[in-house]
XYZ file of C-alpha atoms in Angstrom:
369
model
C 27.534 -1.722 -21.425
C 27.271 -5.240 -20.024
C 27.265 -3.680 -16.573
C 24.179 -1.607 -17.488
C 22.336 -4.826 -18.345
C 23.473 -6.429 -15.089
C 22.488 -3.327 -13.124
C 18.994 -3.427 -14.652
C 18.821 -7.117 -13.665
C 19.740 -6.295 -10.047
C 17.254 -3.415 -9.876
C 14.559 -5.686 -11.343
C 15.172 -8.186 -8.540
C 15.043 -5.394 -5.953
C 11.622 -4.347 -7.292
C 10.233 -7.759 -6.297
C 11.628 -7.418 -2.773
C 9.890 -4.040 -2.478
C 6.621 -5.550 -3.755
C 6.422 -7.991 -0.831
C 4.143 -7.300 2.143
C 6.921 -7.729 4.676
C 6.189 -5.851 7.955
C 9.871 -5.624 8.897
C 10.846 -4.004 5.598
C 7.860 -1.637 5.688
C 8.888 -0.550 9.184
C 12.440 0.224 8.023
C 11.224 2.225 5.013
C 8.690 4.268 6.988
C 5.447 2.500 6.105
C 3.935 0.336 3.398
C 2.788 3.294 1.294
C 6.341 4.675 1.150
C 7.663 1.190 0.367
C 5.277 0.957 -2.593
C 6.355 4.376 -3.857
C 9.983 3.238 -3.796
C 8.891 0.021 -5.543
C 7.408 2.045 -8.407
C 10.510 4.233 -8.698
C 12.738 1.138 -8.803
C 10.464 -0.332 -11.487
C 10.890 2.810 -13.589
C 14.663 2.580 -13.119
C 14.528 -1.021 -14.379
C 12.711 0.088 -17.526
C 15.144 2.969 -18.101
C 18.264 0.821 -17.718
C 16.782 -1.928 -19.903
C 15.976 0.655 -22.571
C 19.545 1.995 -22.513
C 20.864 -1.553 -22.871
C 18.531 -2.225 -25.828
C 19.415 1.016 -27.646
C 23.127 0.287 -27.269
C 22.729 -3.246 -28.629
C 20.724 -2.008 -31.635
C 23.292 0.729 -32.330
C 26.155 -1.754 -31.954
C 24.771 -4.510 -34.216
C 21.146 -4.160 -35.415
C 21.147 -7.507 -37.241
C 22.093 -9.435 -34.121
C 19.699 -7.405 -31.942
C 16.729 -8.556 -34.062
C 17.869 -12.141 -34.660
C 14.774 -13.767 -33.134
C 15.828 -17.291 -34.098
C 18.093 -17.188 -31.049
C 15.810 -18.289 -28.157
C 17.885 -16.444 -25.542
C 17.583 -13.201 -27.511
C 13.861 -13.739 -28.094
C 13.297 -14.208 -24.355
C 15.088 -10.916 -23.739
C 12.645 -9.142 -26.049
C 9.677 -10.867 -24.377
C 10.942 -9.778 -20.952
C 11.366 -6.177 -22.124
C 7.919 -5.996 -23.761
C 6.201 -7.401 -20.656
C 8.150 -4.991 -18.453
C 7.247 -1.942 -20.554
C 3.564 -2.946 -20.697
C 3.561 -3.328 -16.916
C 5.168 0.077 -16.404
C 2.748 1.728 -18.843
C -0.303 0.246 -17.107
C 0.994 1.387 -13.725
C 0.394 4.963 -14.937
C -3.180 4.129 -15.918
C -6.169 4.968 -13.761
C -7.425 2.656 -11.075
C -7.164 -0.939 -12.297
C -9.654 -3.633 -11.398
C -8.085 -5.983 -8.868
C -8.166 -8.893 -11.344
C -6.217 -6.920 -13.948
C -3.829 -5.748 -11.241
C -3.059 -9.403 -10.413
C -2.596 -10.311 -14.092
C -0.246 -7.354 -14.513
C 1.973 -8.401 -11.617
C 2.055 -12.077 -12.582
C 3.118 -11.012 -16.089
C 6.019 -9.112 -14.501
C 7.025 -12.319 -12.713
C 7.012 -14.025 -16.131
C 9.159 -11.163 -17.451
C 11.643 -11.793 -14.640
C 11.897 -15.503 -15.521
C 12.386 -14.637 -19.211
C 15.071 -12.096 -18.261
C 16.748 -14.752 -16.101
C 17.088 -17.184 -19.025
C 18.136 -14.361 -21.374
C 20.813 -13.169 -18.951
C 22.091 -16.679 -18.329
C 22.444 -17.273 -22.072
C 24.545 -14.140 -22.591
C 26.384 -14.111 -19.252
C 30.074 -13.255 -19.489
C 32.491 -15.553 -17.654
C 34.195 -12.686 -15.809
C 34.146 -12.835 -12.009
C 32.314 -9.513 -11.558
C 29.724 -10.386 -14.184
C 29.009 -13.678 -12.445
C 28.797 -12.015 -9.026
C 26.389 -9.285 -10.185
C 24.193 -11.833 -11.946
C 23.874 -13.890 -8.761
C 23.115 -10.771 -6.705
C 20.192 -9.999 -9.017
C 19.027 -13.605 -8.901
C 19.256 -13.616 -5.108
C 17.211 -10.425 -4.780
C 14.554 -11.641 -7.199
C 14.379 -15.040 -5.529
C 14.049 -13.422 -2.102
C 11.326 -11.077 -3.340
C 9.261 -13.819 -4.997
C 9.660 -16.053 -1.928
C 8.391 -13.282 0.357
C 5.484 -12.530 -1.986
C 4.368 -16.178 -1.985
C 5.051 -16.601 1.741
C 2.983 -13.619 2.848
C 0.233 -14.343 0.336
C -0.619 -17.600 2.112
C 0.420 -16.609 5.608
C -1.887 -14.987 8.143
C -3.214 -15.035 11.694
C -6.673 -16.420 12.445
C -9.165 -13.987 13.974
C -12.755 -14.618 15.060
C -15.682 -12.315 14.322
C -17.371 -11.147 17.531
C -19.852 -8.740 15.985
C -20.734 -7.149 12.654
C -22.153 -3.694 13.370
C -23.990 -1.556 10.812
C -23.091 2.062 11.599
C -25.331 3.381 8.814
C -24.947 4.780 5.288
C -22.923 1.867 3.962
C -20.360 1.761 6.783
C -19.834 -1.454 8.744
C -17.690 -2.095 11.789
C -16.132 -5.532 12.217
C -15.232 -6.436 15.797
C -12.664 -9.235 15.988
C -10.727 -11.259 18.540
C -7.614 -13.365 17.865
C -7.856 -17.160 17.936
C -4.531 -17.201 19.794
C -4.668 -15.260 23.071
C -0.932 -14.532 22.813
C -1.464 -12.397 19.698
C -1.230 -8.660 20.393
C -3.791 -6.411 18.709
C -2.452 -4.030 16.022
C -1.721 -0.416 16.889
C -4.343 2.230 16.051
C -3.672 3.844 12.683
C -1.926 0.730 11.341
C -2.807 -0.905 8.049
C -3.855 -4.560 7.978
C -4.940 -6.985 5.256
C -7.959 -9.245 5.787
C -8.981 -12.402 3.950
C -12.661 -12.908 4.727
C -12.625 -16.708 4.621
C -15.425 -19.170 3.835
C -18.142 -17.808 1.571
C -15.980 -14.937 0.304
C -13.242 -14.576 -2.302
C -9.633 -15.556 -1.555
C -8.411 -11.975 -2.034
C -6.704 -9.863 0.619
C -8.285 -6.476 1.398
C -6.468 -3.519 3.047
C -8.098 -1.734 6.000
C -7.028 0.676 8.714
C -7.232 -0.288 12.385
C -10.025 1.631 14.149
C -9.265 0.567 17.725
C -6.607 1.056 20.360
C -3.909 -1.561 20.850
C -4.891 -1.861 24.524
C -8.486 -2.649 23.597
C -9.499 -6.308 24.102
C -10.948 -6.296 20.564
C -9.870 -5.228 17.093
C -12.232 -2.840 15.300
C -12.199 -2.389 11.517
C -14.367 0.193 9.729
C -15.389 -0.958 6.229
C -17.358 0.714 3.447
C -19.951 -1.414 1.670
C -18.493 -0.972 -1.830
C -16.894 -4.176 -3.175
C -17.677 -7.752 -4.138
C -16.819 -9.025 -0.647
C -17.538 -5.946 1.455
C -21.068 -5.663 0.055
C -21.913 -8.984 1.759
C -20.652 -8.253 5.264
C -24.173 -8.708 6.620
C -23.773 -12.427 5.778
C -20.848 -12.687 8.204
C -21.938 -14.094 11.571
C -20.270 -14.182 15.015
C -17.769 -17.038 15.151
C -16.756 -16.642 11.503
C -13.007 -17.182 10.990
C -10.958 -14.821 8.867
C -7.222 -14.249 8.410
C -5.128 -11.156 9.062
C -1.766 -9.951 7.742
C 0.226 -7.114 9.237
C 0.188 -4.711 10.885
C 1.943 -2.062 8.813
C 2.419 1.190 10.723
C 1.234 4.204 8.706
C -0.189 6.806 11.123
C 0.691 7.250 14.804
C -0.417 9.402 17.713
C 2.130 12.122 18.380
C 2.674 14.820 20.983
C 3.067 17.360 18.162
C 0.027 19.127 16.621
C -1.777 17.167 13.928
C -4.484 17.887 11.368
C -6.468 14.802 10.374
C -8.322 14.794 7.046
C -10.750 11.931 6.399
C -13.473 10.885 3.975
C -15.782 7.871 4.284
C -14.072 4.775 5.675
C -10.864 6.842 5.743
C -12.047 7.897 9.191
C -10.968 4.476 10.545
C -7.324 5.197 11.525
C -8.281 8.510 13.123
C -11.189 6.989 15.032
C -8.797 4.333 16.322
C -6.215 6.909 17.410
C -8.905 9.061 19.057
C -10.051 6.004 20.998
C -6.478 5.789 22.349
C -6.480 9.241 23.955
C -7.191 7.575 27.314
C -3.886 5.692 27.075
C -1.535 7.823 24.968
C -0.361 11.412 25.311
C -1.283 13.474 22.262
C -0.756 17.018 21.079
C -3.631 19.147 19.846
C -5.591 17.399 17.095
C -8.184 18.732 14.665
C -10.224 16.385 12.469
C -11.762 17.567 9.183
C -14.316 14.925 8.209
C -15.788 14.990 4.690
C -19.082 13.132 4.285
C -21.836 13.017 1.697
C -24.398 13.252 4.517
C -24.447 12.974 8.335
C -23.426 9.709 10.056
C -25.169 9.960 13.467
C -23.569 6.901 15.103
C -19.992 7.822 14.222
C -20.492 11.528 14.886
C -21.950 10.818 18.327
C -18.765 8.971 19.288
C -16.563 11.751 17.903
C -18.524 14.282 19.945
C -18.117 12.160 23.080
C -14.357 11.896 22.521
C -14.147 15.644 21.932
C -15.965 16.341 25.205
C -13.694 13.972 27.141
C -10.400 15.173 25.623
C -9.914 18.902 25.253
C -6.951 18.447 22.883
C -9.286 16.889 20.270
C -11.615 18.927 18.045
C -13.539 17.856 14.965
C -15.853 19.240 12.319
C -17.854 17.545 9.561
C -18.250 18.978 6.063
C -21.115 17.605 3.977
C -21.560 17.315 0.221
C -21.074 14.916 -2.678
C -17.862 16.744 -3.655
C -15.292 17.700 -1.018
C -14.739 21.445 -0.579
C -11.010 21.534 0.127
C -10.982 25.277 0.814
C -11.570 24.495 4.503
C -8.198 22.713 4.555
C -6.319 25.883 3.655
C -7.759 27.682 6.678
C -7.124 24.724 8.997
C -3.537 24.291 7.772
C -2.870 28.044 8.046
C -4.113 28.172 11.641
C -1.872 25.198 12.496
C 1.367 26.077 10.654
C 3.536 23.485 12.425
C 1.094 20.588 12.361
C 1.545 17.289 10.539
C -1.307 16.676 8.116
C -2.549 13.084 7.881
C -4.968 12.231 5.048
C -6.989 9.044 4.577
C -9.819 8.236 2.182
C -10.261 6.948 -1.335
C -7.174 7.156 -3.605
C -8.781 9.977 -5.614
C -9.646 11.912 -2.441
C -6.102 11.627 -1.076
C -4.517 12.727 -4.355
C -6.820 15.745 -4.657
C -6.335 16.752 -1.018
C -2.551 16.493 -1.309
C -2.465 18.509 -4.541
C -4.753 21.183 -3.094
C -2.600 21.597 0.005
C 0.574 21.738 -2.092
C -0.963 24.406 -4.351
C -1.899 26.350 -1.199
C 1.748 26.530 -0.154
C 1.812 23.698 2.383
C 5.197 21.976 2.452
C 5.053 18.426 1.121
C 7.027 17.152 4.131
C 4.049 18.028 6.358
C 1.592 15.923 4.325
C 1.232 12.182 4.943
C -1.188 9.881 3.119
C -1.840 6.184 2.574
C -1.439 6.500 -1.195
C 0.274 3.479 -2.711
C 1.429 5.108 -5.952
C 3.456 8.329 -6.324
C 1.579 9.820 -9.299
């Protein structure tokens, strides 16, 4: 059973690699949202393997398993408790960002405790040593990438802050370095707003074409930083991480489903119709009330590109019944969904219950449950 403990150690290290915002890794795994789903599954596997190891040790020798005077054994228990608390909270509802940070730093502490525990009980066999160092290498790589990308970013300059109405703002940015290429429409980026704002990184979808001379980001006025976007003036410096490719224009039929600021990736891709060949596209836009500025641009794009059609559906609660009809009329289309986490989960579940194959549905959800 020593190999079960070592396997849980390796999987634990892999979970940290999958937690890093590393564009290259996200590209290999098919997007950051899919990477985060795999990260959660690997975390669950770590908890399962650690539990099996614990049960075996208790069954083998309960007195030794609870001998807390041994510091190496005590650290093993601390690591397991922190890990299980972290896994339990990951099933909870939406966590405040501060608690989310505390949760993940506690898992880093659990990894360090597990490192000391494993070192204290490490067998001198060649394979045991090799597996231990593999786990340590993966964990070290993951933590290095997490720290590296937390403080790394490109500088971009605010050109304009545009109020599009009803709590939606559009940031228009240009890179400080002219050699920097703008992110692709539909990509996910992280922004740190800079002076006068918190040091946190915020995820947004790109709402402009890569060939555009500017980067457009559509933001909803809903958070501690985003509620003060009117204070941001032209010339303000902020930092950008990414891009992470999530949605892309395709020559196959697509059904786009958006709510609120979730319109951003689809607006960006629609703005690219002048430069990229696209199959037929239908946009179902869910809004609490009309957004004249945004809807005027969608209507213009629809008039200029016959392959693009859109329709808005108003109301405080989204009526997903319109999705069944749209998906039925487009049986071979890929369905892309973007909006709040709750909206995406409900839309996905409704489509699945309506008989739509899960392989056709793509969202920016960052958790699998």
